mmCIF file of C-alpha atoms and ligand atoms in Angstrom:
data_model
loop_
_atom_site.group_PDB
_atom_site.id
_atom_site.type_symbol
_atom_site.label_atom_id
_atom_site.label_comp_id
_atom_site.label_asym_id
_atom_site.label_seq_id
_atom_site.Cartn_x
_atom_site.Cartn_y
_atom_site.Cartn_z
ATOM 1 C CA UNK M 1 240.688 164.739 118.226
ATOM 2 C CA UNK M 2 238.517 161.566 119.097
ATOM 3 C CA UNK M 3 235.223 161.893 119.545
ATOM 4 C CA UNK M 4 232.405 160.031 121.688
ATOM 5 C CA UNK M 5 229.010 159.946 122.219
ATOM 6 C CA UNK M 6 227.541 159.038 125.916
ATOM 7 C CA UNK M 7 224.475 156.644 126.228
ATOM 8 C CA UNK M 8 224.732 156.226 129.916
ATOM 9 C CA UNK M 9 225.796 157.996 132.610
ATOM 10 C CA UNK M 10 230.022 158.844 132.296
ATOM 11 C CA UNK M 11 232.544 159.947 135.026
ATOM 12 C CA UNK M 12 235.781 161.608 134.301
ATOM 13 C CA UNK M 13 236.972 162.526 137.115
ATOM 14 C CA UNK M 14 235.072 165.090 139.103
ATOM 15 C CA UNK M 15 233.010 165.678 136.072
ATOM 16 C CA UNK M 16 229.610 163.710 135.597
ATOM 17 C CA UNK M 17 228.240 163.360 132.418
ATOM 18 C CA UNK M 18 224.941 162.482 131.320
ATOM 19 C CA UNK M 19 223.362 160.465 128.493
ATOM 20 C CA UNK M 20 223.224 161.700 125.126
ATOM 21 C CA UNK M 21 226.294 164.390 125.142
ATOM 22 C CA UNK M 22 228.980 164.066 122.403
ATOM 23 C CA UNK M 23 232.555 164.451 124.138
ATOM 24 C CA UNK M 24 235.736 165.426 122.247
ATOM 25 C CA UNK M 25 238.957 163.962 123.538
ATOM 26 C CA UNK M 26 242.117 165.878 122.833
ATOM 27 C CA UNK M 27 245.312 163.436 121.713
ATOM 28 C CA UNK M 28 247.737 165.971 120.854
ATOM 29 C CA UNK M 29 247.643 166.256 124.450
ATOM 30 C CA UNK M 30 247.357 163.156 126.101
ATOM 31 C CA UNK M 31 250.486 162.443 123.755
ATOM 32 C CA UNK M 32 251.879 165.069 125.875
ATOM 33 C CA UNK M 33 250.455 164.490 129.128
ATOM 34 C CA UNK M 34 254.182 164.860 131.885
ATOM 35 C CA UNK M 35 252.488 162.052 133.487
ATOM 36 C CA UNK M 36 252.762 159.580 131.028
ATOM 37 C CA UNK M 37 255.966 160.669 129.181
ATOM 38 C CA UNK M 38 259.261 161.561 130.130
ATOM 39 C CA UNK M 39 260.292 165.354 129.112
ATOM 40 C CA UNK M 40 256.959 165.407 127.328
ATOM 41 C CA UNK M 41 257.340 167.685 124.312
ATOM 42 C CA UNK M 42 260.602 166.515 122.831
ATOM 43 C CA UNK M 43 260.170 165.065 119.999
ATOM 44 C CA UNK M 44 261.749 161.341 119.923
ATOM 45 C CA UNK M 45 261.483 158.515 117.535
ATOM 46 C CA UNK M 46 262.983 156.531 119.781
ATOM 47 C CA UNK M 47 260.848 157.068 122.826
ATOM 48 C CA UNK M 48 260.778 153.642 124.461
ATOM 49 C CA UNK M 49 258.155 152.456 125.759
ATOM 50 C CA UNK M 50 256.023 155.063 123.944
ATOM 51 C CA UNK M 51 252.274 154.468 124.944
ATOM 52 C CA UNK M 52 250.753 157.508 122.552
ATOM 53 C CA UNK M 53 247.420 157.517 121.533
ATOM 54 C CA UNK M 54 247.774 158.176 117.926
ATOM 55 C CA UNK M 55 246.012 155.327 116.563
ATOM 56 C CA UNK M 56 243.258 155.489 118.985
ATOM 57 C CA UNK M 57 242.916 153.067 121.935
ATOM 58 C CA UNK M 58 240.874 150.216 123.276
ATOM 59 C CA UNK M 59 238.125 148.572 120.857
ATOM 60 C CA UNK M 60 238.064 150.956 117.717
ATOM 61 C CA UNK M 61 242.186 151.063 117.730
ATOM 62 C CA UNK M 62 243.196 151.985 114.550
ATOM 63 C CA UNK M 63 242.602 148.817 111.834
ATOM 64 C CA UNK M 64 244.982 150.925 109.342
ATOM 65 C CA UNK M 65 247.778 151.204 112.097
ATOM 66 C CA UNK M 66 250.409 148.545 110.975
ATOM 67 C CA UNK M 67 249.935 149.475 106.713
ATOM 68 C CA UNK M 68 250.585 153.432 108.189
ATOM 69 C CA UNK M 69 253.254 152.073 109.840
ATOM 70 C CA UNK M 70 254.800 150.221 107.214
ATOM 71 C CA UNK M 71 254.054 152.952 104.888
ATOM 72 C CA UNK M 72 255.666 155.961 106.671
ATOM 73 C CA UNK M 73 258.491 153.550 107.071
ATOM 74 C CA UNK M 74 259.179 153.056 102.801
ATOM 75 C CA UNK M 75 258.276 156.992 102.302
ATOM 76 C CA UNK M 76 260.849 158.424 105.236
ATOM 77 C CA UNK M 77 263.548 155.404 103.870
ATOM 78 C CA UNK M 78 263.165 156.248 100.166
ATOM 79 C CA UNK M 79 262.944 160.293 100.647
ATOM 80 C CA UNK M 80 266.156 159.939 103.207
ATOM 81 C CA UNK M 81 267.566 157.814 101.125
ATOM 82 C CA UNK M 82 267.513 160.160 98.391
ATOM 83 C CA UNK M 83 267.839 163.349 100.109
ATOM 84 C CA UNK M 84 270.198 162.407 103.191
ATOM 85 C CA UNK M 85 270.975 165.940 103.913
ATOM 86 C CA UNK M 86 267.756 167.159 103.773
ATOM 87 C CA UNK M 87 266.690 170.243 105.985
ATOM 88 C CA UNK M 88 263.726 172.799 106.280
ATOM 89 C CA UNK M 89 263.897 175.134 103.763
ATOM 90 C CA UNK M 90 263.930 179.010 104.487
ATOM 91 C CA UNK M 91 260.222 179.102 104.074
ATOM 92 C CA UNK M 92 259.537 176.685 107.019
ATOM 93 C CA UNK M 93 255.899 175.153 107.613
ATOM 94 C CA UNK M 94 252.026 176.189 108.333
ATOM 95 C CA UNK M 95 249.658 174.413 109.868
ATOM 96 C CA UNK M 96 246.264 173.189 108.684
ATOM 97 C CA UNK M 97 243.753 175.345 110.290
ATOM 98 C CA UNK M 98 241.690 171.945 111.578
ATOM 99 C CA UNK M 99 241.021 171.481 115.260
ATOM 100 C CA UNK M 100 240.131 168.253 114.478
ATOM 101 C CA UNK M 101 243.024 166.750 112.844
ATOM 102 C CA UNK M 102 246.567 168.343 113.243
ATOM 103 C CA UNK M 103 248.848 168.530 110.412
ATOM 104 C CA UNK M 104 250.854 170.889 108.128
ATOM 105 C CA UNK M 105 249.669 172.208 105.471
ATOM 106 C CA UNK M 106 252.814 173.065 104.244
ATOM 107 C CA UNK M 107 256.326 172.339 104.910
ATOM 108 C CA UNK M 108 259.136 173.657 102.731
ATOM 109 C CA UNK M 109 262.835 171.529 102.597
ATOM 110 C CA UNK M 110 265.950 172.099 101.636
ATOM 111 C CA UNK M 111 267.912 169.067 100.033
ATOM 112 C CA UNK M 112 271.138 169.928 101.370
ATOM 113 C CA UNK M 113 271.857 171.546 104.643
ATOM 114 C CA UNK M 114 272.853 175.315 103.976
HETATM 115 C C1 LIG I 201 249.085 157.824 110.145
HETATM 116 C C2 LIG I 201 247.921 157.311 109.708
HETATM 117 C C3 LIG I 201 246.739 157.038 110.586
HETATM 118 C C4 LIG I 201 246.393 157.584 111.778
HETATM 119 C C5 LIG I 201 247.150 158.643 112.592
HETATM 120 C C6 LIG I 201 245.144 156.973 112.186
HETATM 121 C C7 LIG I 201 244.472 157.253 113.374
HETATM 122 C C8 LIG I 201 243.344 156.594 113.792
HETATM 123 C C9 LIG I 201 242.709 156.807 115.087
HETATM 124 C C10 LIG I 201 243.171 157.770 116.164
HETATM 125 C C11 LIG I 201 241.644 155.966 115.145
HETATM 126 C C12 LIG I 201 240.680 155.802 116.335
HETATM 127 C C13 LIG I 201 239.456 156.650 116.132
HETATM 128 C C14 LIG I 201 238.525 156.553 117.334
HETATM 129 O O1 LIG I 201 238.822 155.900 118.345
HETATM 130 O O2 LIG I 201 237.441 157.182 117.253
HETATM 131 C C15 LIG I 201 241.580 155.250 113.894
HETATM 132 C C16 LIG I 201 240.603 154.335 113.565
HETATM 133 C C17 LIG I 201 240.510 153.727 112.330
HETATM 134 N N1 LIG I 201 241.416 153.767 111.315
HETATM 135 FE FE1 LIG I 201 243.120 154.867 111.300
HETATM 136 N N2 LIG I 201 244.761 156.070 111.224
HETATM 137 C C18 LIG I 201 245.703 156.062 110.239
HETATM 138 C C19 LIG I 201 245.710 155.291 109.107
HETATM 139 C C20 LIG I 201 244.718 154.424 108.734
HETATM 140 C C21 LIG I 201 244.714 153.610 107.522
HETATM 141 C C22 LIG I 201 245.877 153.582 106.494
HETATM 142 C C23 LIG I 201 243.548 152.935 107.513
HETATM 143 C C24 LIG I 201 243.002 151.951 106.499
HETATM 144 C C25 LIG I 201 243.706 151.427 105.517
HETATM 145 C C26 LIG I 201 242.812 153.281 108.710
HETATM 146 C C27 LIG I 201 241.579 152.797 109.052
HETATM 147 C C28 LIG I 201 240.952 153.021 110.259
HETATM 148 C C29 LIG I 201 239.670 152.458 110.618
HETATM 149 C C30 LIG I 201 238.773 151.578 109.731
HETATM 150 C C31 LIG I 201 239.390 152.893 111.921
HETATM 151 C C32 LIG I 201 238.139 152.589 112.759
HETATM 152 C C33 LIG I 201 238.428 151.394 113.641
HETATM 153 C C34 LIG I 201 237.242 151.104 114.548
HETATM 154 O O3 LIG I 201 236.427 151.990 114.807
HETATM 155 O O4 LIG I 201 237.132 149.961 114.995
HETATM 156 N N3 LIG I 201 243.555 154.188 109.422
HETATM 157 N N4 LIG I 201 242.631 155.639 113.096
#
């Protein structure tokens, strides 16, 4: 979730909005918006192009963006690298209970693929 606060008069669509009202915008589901991406809620790391809004957009995108990058990158490579049959584990995942940021709280792997 990205949040905003208005200082002047904002238009989304039919919806005016006036000064001084703090809006929440929802990027779990613009990264799943049909209109943007082809079959929507498949998960692909090789969605190309792949316009998400994960780092933000526009003037306050993401500063941390390419060191997440690079470090997702080294901790999937050395973990795959290590475990390359890995699979989730009987006891699955949970999610955090946030609204605000989306994530698991848990996830439980197997090393090797039953
Ligand atoms: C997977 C990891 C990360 C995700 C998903 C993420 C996501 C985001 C998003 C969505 C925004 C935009 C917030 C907005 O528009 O209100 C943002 C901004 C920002 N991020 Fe990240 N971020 C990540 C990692 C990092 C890292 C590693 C750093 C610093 C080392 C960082 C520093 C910042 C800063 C300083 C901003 C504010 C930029 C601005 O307002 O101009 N982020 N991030």
């Amino acid at each position: 979730m990205i949040s905003r606060h208005t200082v002047e008069p904002y238009r989304v669509g039919e919806v005016s909005i006036p000064p001084g009202e703090t809006l929440f915008f929802m990027v779990g589901a613009a990264n799943r918006d049909p209109a943007v991406f082809p079959d929507a809620e498949r998960f692909d790391v090789g969605r190309h192009p792949n316009p998400h809004l994960g780092f933000g957009a526009g003037i306050h995108y993401c500063v941390g963006a390419p060191l997440a990058r690079v470090e997702a990158q080294v901790a999937f490579e050395r973990l795959l690298h290590r475990f390359p049959e890995i699979a989730l584990g009987q006891d699955g995942f949970r999610w955090r209970k946030l609204v605000n940021l989306r994530g698991l709280q848990s996830l439980v792997l197997s090393p090797a693929r039953p």
